[in-house]
CSV table of N, CA, C and O and ligand atoms in Angstrom, one decimal:
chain,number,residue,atom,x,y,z
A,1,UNK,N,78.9,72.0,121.0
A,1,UNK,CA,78.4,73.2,121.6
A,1,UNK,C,78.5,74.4,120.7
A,1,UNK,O,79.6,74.7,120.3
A,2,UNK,N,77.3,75.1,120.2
A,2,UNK,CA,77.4,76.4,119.4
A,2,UNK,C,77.8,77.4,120.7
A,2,UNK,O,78.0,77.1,121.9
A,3,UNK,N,77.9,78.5,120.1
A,3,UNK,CA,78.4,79.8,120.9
A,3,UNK,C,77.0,80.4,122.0
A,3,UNK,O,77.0,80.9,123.1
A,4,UNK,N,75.7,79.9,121.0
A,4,UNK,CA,74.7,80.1,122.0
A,4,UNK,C,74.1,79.6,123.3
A,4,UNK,O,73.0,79.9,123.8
A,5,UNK,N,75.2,78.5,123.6
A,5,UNK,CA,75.1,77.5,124.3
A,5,UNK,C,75.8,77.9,125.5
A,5,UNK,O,75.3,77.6,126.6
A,6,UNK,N,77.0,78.8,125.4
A,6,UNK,CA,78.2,78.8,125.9
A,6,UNK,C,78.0,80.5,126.9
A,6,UNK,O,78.0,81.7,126.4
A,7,UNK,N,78.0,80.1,128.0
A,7,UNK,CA,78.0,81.3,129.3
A,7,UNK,C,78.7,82.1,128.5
A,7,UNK,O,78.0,82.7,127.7
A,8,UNK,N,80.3,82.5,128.2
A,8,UNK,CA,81.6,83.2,127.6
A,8,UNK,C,80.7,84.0,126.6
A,8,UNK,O,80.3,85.2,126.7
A,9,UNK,N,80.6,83.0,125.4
A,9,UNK,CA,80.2,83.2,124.6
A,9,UNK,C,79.4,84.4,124.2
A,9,UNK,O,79.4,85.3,123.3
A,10,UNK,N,78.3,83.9,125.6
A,10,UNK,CA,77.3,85.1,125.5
A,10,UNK,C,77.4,86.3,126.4
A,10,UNK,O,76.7,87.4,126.5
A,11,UNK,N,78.2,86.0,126.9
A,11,UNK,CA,79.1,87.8,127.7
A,11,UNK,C,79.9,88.4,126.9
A,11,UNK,O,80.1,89.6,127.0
A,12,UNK,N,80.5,87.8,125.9
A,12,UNK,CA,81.4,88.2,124.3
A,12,UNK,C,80.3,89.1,123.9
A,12,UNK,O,80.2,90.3,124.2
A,13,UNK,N,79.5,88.3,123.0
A,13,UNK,CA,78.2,89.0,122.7
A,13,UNK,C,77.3,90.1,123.0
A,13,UNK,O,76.5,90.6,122.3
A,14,UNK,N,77.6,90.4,124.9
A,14,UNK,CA,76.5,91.2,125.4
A,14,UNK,C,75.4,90.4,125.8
A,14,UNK,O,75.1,90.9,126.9
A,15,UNK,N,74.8,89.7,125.6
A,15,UNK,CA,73.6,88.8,125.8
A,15,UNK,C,73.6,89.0,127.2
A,15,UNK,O,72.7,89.5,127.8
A,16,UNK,N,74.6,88.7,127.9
A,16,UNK,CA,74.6,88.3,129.1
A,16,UNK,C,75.3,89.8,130.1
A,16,UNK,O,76.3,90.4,129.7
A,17,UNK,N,74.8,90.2,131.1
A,17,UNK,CA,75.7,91.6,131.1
A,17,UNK,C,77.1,90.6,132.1
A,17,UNK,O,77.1,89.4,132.5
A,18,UNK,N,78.1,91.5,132.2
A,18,UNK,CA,79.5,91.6,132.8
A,18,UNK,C,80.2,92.4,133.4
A,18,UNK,O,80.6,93.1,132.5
A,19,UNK,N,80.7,92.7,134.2
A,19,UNK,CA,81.3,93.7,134.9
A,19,UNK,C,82.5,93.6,134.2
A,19,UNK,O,83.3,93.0,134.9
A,20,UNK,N,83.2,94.2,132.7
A,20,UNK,CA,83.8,94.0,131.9
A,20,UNK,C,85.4,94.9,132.2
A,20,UNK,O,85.3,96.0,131.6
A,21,UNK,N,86.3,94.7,132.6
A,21,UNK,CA,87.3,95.7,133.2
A,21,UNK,C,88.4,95.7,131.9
A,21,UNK,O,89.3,96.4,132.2
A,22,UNK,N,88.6,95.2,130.8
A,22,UNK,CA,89.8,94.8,129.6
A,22,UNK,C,89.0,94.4,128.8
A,22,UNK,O,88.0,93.7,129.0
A,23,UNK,N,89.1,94.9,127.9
A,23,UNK,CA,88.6,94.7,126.4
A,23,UNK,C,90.0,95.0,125.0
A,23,UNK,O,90.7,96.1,125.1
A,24,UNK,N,90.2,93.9,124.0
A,24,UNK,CA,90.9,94.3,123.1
A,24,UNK,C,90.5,93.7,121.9
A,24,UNK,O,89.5,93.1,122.2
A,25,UNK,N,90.8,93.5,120.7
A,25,UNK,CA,90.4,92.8,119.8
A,25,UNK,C,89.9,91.2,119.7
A,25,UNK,O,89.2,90.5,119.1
A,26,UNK,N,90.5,91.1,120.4
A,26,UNK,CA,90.6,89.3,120.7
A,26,UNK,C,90.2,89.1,122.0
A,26,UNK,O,89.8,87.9,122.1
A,27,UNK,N,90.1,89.8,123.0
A,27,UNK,CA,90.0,89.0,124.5
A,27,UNK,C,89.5,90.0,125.0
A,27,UNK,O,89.9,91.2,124.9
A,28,UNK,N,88.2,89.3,126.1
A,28,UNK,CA,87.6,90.4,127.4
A,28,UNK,C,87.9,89.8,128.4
A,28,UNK,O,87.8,88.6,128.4
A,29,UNK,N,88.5,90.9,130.0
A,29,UNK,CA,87.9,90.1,130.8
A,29,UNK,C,86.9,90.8,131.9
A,29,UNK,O,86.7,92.0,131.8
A,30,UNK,N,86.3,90.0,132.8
A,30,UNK,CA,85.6,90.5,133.3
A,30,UNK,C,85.7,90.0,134.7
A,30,UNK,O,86.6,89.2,135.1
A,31,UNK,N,84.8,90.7,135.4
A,31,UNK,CA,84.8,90.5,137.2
A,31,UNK,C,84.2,89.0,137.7
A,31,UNK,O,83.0,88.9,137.6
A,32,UNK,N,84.8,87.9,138.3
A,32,UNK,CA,83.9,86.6,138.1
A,32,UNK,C,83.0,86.9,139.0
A,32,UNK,O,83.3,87.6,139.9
A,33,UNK,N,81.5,86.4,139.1
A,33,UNK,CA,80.5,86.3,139.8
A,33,UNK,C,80.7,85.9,141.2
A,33,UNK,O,80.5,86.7,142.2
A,34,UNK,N,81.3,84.3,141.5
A,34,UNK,CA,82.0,84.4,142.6
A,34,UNK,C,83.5,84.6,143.1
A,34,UNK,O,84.3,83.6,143.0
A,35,UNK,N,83.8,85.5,143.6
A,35,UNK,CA,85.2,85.7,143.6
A,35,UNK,C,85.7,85.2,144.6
A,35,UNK,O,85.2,85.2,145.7
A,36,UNK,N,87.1,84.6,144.2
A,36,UNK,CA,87.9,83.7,145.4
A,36,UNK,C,89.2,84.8,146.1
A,36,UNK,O,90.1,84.4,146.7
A,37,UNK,N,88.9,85.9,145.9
A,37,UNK,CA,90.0,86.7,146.1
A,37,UNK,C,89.3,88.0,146.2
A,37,UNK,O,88.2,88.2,145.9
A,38,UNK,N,90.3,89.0,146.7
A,38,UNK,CA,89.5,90.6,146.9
A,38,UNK,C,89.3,91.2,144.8
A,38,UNK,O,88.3,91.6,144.2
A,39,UNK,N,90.5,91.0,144.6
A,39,UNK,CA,90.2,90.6,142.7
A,39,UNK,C,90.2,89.6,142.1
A,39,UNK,O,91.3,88.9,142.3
A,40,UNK,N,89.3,89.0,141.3
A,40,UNK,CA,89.5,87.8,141.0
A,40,UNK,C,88.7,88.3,139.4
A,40,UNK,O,87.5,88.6,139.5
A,41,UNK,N,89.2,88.4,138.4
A,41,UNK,CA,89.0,88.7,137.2
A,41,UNK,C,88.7,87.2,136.0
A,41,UNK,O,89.8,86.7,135.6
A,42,UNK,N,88.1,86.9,135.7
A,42,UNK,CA,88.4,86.0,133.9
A,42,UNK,C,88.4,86.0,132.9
A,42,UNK,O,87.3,86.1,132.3
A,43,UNK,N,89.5,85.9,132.4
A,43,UNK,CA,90.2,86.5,130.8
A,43,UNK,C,90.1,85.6,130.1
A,43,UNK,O,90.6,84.5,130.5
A,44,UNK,N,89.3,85.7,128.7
A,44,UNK,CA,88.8,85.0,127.8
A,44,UNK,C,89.1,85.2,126.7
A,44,UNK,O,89.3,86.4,126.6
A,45,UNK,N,89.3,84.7,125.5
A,45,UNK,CA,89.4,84.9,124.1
A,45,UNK,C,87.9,85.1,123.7
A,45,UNK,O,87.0,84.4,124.1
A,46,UNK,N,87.8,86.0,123.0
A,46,UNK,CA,86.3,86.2,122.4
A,46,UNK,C,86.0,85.1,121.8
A,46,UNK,O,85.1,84.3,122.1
A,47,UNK,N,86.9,84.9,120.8
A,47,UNK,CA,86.9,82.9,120.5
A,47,UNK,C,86.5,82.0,121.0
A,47,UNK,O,86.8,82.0,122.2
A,48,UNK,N,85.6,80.9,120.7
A,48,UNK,CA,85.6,79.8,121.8
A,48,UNK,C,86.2,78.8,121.2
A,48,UNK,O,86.3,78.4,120.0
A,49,UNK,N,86.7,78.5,122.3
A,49,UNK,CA,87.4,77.6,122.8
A,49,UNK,C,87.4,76.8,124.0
A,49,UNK,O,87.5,77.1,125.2
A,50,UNK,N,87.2,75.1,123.2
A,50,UNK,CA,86.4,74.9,124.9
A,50,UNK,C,87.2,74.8,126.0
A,50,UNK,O,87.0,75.5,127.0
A,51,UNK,N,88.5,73.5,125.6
A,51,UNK,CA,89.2,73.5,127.0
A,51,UNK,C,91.1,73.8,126.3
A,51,UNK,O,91.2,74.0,125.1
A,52,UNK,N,92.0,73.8,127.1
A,52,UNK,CA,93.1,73.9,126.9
A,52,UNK,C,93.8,72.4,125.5
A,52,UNK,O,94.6,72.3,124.5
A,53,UNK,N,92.8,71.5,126.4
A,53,UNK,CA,93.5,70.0,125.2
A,53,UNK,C,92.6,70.4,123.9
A,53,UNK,O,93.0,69.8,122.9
A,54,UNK,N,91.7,71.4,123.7
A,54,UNK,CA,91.6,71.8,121.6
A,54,UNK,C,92.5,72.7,121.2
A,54,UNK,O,92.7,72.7,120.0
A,55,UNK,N,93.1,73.5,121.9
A,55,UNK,CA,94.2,74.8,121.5
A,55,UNK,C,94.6,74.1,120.3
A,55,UNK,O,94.4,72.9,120.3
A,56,UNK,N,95.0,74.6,119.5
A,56,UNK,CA,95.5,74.1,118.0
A,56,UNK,C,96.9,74.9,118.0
A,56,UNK,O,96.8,75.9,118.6
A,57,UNK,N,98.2,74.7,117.5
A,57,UNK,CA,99.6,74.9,117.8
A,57,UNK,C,99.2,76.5,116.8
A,57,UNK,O,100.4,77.0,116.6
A,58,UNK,N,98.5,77.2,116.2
A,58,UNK,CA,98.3,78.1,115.9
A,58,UNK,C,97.2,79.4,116.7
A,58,UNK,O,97.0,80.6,116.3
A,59,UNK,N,96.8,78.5,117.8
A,59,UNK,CA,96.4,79.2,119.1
A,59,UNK,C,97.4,80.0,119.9
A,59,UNK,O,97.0,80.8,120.7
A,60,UNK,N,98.6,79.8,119.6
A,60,UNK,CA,99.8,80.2,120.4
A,60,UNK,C,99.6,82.2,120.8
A,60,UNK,O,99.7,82.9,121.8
A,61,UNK,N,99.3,82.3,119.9
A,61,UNK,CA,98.9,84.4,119.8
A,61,UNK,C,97.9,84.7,120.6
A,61,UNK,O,98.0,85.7,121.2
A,62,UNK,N,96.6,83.9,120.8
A,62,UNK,CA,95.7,84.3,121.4
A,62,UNK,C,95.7,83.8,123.0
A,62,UNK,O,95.2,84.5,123.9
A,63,UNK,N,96.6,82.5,123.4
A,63,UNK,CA,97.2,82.2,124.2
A,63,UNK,C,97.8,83.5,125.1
A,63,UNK,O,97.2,83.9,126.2
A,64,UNK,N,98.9,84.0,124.5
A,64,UNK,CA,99.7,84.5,124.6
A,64,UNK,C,99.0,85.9,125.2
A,64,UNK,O,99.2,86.5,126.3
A,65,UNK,N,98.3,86.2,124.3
A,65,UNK,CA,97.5,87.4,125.0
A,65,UNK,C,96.3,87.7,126.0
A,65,UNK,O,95.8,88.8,126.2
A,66,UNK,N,95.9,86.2,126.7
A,66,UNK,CA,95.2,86.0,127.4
A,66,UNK,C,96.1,86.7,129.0
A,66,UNK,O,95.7,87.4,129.9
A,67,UNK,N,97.7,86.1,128.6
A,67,UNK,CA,99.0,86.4,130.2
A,67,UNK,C,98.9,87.7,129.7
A,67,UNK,O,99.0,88.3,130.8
A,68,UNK,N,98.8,88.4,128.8
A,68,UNK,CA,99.5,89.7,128.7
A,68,UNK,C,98.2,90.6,128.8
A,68,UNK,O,98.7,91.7,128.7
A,69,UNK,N,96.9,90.7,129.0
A,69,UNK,CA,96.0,91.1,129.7
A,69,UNK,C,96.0,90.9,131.1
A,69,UNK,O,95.6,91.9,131.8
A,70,UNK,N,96.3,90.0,131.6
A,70,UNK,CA,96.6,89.6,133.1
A,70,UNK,C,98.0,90.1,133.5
A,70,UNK,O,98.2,89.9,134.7
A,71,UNK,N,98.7,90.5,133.1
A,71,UNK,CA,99.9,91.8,133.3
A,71,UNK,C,99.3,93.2,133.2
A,71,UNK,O,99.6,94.4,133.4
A,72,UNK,N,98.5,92.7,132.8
A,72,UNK,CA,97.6,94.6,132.3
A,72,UNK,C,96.7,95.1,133.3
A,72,UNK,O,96.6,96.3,133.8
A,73,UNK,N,96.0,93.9,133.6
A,73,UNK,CA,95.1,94.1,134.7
A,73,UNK,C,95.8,94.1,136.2
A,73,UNK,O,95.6,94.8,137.2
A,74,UNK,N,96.3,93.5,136.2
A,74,UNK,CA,97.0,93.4,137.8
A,74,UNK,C,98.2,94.7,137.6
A,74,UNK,O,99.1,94.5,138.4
A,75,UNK,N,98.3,95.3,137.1
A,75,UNK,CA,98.8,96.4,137.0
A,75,UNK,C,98.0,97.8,137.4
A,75,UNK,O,98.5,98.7,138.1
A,76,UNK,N,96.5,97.8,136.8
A,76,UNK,CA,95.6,98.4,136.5
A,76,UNK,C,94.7,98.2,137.9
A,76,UNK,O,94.2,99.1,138.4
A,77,UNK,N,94.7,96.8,138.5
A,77,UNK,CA,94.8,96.8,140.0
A,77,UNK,C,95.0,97.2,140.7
A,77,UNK,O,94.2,97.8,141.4
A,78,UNK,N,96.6,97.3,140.7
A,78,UNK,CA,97.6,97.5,141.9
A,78,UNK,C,97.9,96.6,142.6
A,78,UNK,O,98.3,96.8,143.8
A,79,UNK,N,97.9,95.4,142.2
A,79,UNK,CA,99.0,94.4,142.7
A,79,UNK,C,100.1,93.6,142.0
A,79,UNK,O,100.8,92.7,142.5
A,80,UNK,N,100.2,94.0,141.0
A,80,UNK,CA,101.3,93.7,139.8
A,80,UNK,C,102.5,93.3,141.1
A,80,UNK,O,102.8,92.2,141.3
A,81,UNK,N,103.1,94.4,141.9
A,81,UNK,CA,104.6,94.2,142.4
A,81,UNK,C,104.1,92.7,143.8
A,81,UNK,O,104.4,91.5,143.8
A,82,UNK,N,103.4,93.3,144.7
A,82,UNK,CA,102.9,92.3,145.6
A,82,UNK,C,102.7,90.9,144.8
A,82,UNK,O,103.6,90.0,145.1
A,83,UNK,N,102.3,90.7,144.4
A,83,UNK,CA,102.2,89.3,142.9
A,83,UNK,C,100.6,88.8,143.2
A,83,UNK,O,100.0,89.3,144.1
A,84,UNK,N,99.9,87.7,142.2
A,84,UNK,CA,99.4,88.0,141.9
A,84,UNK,C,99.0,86.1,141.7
A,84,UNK,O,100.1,85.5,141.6
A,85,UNK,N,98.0,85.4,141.6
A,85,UNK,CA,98.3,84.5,140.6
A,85,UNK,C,97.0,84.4,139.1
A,85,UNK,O,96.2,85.3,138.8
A,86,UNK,N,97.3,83.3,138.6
A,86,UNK,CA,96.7,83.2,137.0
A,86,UNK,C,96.3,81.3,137.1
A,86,UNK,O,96.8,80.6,138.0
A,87,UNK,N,95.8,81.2,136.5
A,87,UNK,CA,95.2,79.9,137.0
A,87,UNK,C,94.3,79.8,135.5
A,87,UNK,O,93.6,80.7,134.9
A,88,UNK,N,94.6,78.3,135.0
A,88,UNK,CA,93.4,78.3,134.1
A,88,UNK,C,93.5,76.6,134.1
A,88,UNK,O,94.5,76.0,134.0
A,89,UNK,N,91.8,75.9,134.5
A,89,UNK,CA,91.3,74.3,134.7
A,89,UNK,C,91.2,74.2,133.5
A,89,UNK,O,90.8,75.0,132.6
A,90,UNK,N,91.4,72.6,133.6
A,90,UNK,CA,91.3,71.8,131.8
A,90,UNK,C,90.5,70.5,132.6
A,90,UNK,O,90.9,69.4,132.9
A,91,UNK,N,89.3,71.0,132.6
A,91,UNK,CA,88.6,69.4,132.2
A,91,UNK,C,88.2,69.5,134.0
A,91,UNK,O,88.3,70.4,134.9
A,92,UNK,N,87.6,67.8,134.0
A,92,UNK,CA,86.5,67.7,135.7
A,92,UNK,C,87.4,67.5,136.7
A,92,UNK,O,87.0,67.6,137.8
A,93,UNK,N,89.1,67.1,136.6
A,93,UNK,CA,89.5,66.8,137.7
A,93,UNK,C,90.1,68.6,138.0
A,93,UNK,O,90.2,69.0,139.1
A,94,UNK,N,90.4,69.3,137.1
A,94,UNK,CA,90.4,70.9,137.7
A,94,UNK,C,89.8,71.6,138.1
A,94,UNK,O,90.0,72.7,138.5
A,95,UNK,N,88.4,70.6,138.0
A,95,UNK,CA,87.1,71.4,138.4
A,95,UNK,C,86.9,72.3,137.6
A,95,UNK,O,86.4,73.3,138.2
A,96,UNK,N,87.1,72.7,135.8
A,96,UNK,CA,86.4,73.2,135.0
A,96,UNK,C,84.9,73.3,135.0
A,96,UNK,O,84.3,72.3,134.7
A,97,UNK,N,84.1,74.5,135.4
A,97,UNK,CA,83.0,74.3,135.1
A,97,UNK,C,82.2,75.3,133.7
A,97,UNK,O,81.0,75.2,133.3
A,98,UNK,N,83.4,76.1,133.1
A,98,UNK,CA,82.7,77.0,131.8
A,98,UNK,C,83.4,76.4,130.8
A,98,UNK,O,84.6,76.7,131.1
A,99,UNK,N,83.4,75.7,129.9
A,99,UNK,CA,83.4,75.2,128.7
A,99,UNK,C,83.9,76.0,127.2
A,99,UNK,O,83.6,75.7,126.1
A,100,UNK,N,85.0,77.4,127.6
A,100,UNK,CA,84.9,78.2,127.4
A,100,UNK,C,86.8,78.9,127.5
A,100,UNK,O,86.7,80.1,127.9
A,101,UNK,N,87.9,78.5,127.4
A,101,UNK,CA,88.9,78.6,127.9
A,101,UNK,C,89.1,80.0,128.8
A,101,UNK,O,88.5,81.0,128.2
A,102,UNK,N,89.6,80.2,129.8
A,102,UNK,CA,89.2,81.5,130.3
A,102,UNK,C,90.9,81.1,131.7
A,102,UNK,O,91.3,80.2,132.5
A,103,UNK,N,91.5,82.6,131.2
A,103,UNK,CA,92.8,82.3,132.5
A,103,UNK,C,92.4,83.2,133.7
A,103,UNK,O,92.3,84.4,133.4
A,104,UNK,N,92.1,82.9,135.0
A,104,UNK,CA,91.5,83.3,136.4
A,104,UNK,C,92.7,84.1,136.8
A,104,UNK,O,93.8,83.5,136.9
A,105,UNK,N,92.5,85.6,137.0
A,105,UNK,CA,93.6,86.8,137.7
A,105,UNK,C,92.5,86.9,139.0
A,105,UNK,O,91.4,87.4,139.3
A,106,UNK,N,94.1,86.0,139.9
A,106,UNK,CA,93.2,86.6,141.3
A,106,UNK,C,94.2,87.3,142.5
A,106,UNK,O,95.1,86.5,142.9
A,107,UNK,N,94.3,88.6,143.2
A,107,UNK,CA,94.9,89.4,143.4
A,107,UNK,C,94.2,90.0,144.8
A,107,UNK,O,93.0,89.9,145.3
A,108,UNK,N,95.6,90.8,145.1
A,108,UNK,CA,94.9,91.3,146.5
A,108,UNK,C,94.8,90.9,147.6
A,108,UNK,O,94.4,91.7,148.4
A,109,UNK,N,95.0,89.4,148.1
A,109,UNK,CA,95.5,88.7,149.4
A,109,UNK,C,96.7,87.9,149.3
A,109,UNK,O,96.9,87.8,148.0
A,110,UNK,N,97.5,87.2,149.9
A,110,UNK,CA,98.2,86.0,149.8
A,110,UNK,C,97.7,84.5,149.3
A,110,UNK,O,96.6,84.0,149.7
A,111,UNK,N,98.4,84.0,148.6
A,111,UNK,CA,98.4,82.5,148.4
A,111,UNK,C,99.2,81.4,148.7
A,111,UNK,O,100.3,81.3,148.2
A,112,UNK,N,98.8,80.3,149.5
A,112,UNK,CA,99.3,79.3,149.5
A,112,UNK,C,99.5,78.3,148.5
A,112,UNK,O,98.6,78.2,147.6
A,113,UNK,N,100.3,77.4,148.4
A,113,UNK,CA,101.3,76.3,147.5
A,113,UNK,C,101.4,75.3,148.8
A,113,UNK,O,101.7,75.4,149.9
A,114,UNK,N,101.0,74.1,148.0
A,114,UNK,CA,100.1,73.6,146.9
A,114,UNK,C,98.4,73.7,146.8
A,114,UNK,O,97.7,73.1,147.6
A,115,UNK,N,98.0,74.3,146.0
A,115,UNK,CA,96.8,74.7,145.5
A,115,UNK,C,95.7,73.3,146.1
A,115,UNK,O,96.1,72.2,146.1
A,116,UNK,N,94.5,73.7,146.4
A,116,UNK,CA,93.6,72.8,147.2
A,116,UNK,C,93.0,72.3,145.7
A,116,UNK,O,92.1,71.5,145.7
B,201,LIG,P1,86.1,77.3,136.0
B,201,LIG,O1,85.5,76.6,137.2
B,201,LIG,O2,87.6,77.3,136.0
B,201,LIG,O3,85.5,76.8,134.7
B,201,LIG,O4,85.7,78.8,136.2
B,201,LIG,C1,84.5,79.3,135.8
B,201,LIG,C2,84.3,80.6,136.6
B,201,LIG,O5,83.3,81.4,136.0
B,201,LIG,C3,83.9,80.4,138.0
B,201,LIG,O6,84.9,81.1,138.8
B,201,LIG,C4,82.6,81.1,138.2
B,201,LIG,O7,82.4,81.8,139.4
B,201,LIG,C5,82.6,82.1,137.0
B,201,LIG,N1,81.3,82.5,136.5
B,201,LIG,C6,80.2,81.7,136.3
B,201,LIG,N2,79.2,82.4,135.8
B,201,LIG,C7,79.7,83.7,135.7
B,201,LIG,C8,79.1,84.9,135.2
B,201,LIG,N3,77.8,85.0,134.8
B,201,LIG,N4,79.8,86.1,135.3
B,201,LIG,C9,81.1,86.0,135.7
B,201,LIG,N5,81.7,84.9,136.2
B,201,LIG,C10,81.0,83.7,136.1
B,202,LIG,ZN1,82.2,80.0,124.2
């Protein structure tokens, strides 16, 4: 998969517009199209990256700052203290459908355990 292939990719880019709420050197995120929650945000590395099993043990930094935008935003929300969850699928049994590593901030109602 080139980058021009890839949905992320091309909202990184601009190609594609986004309701863009976090922007930093390394990572945007934006508003998802369909949202599962009153906020439901996905935070991306400008990088691609397809799924969690390519991370390379020198991914660890861009990792890292994928959670720490998702502390930023649910801050920038207003549901940081109420809590909040983060969520990111690896592959067809999580029901990955963007090809594109991306961590899901979704906020503003309650959640139930164990996840459907
Ligand atoms: P996943 O199923 O974990 O791969 O999540 C992909 C997410 O991307 C889904 O929640 C989709 O609703 C969302 N999505 C797909 N297309 C767009 C888009 N053009 N803009 C924003 N979010 C999108
Ligand atoms: Zn991509």
């Amino acid at each position: 998969m080139t980058a021009l292939d890839c949905l992320f990719c091309n909202i990184v880019a601009a190609e594609i517009p986004a309701d863009i709420v976090y922007e930093s050197s390394d990572v945007i995120a934006f508003r998802d199209i369909n949202p599962q929650a009153p906020t439901h945000v996905v935070i991306v590395p400008r990088r691609h990256i397809a799924t969690i099993n390519d991370l390379e043990n020198s991914d660890a930094e861009i990792v890292g700052q994928l959670f720490l935008a998702a502390r930023d935003i649910a801050s920038q929300e207003g549901f940081a203290k109420d809590g909040y969850r983060v969520t990111m699928n690896c592959n067809a049994a999580a029901g990955q459908t963007v090809f594109h590593i991306h961590l899901h901030l979704l906020g503003g109602r309650n959640f139930s355990w164990p996840p459907g």
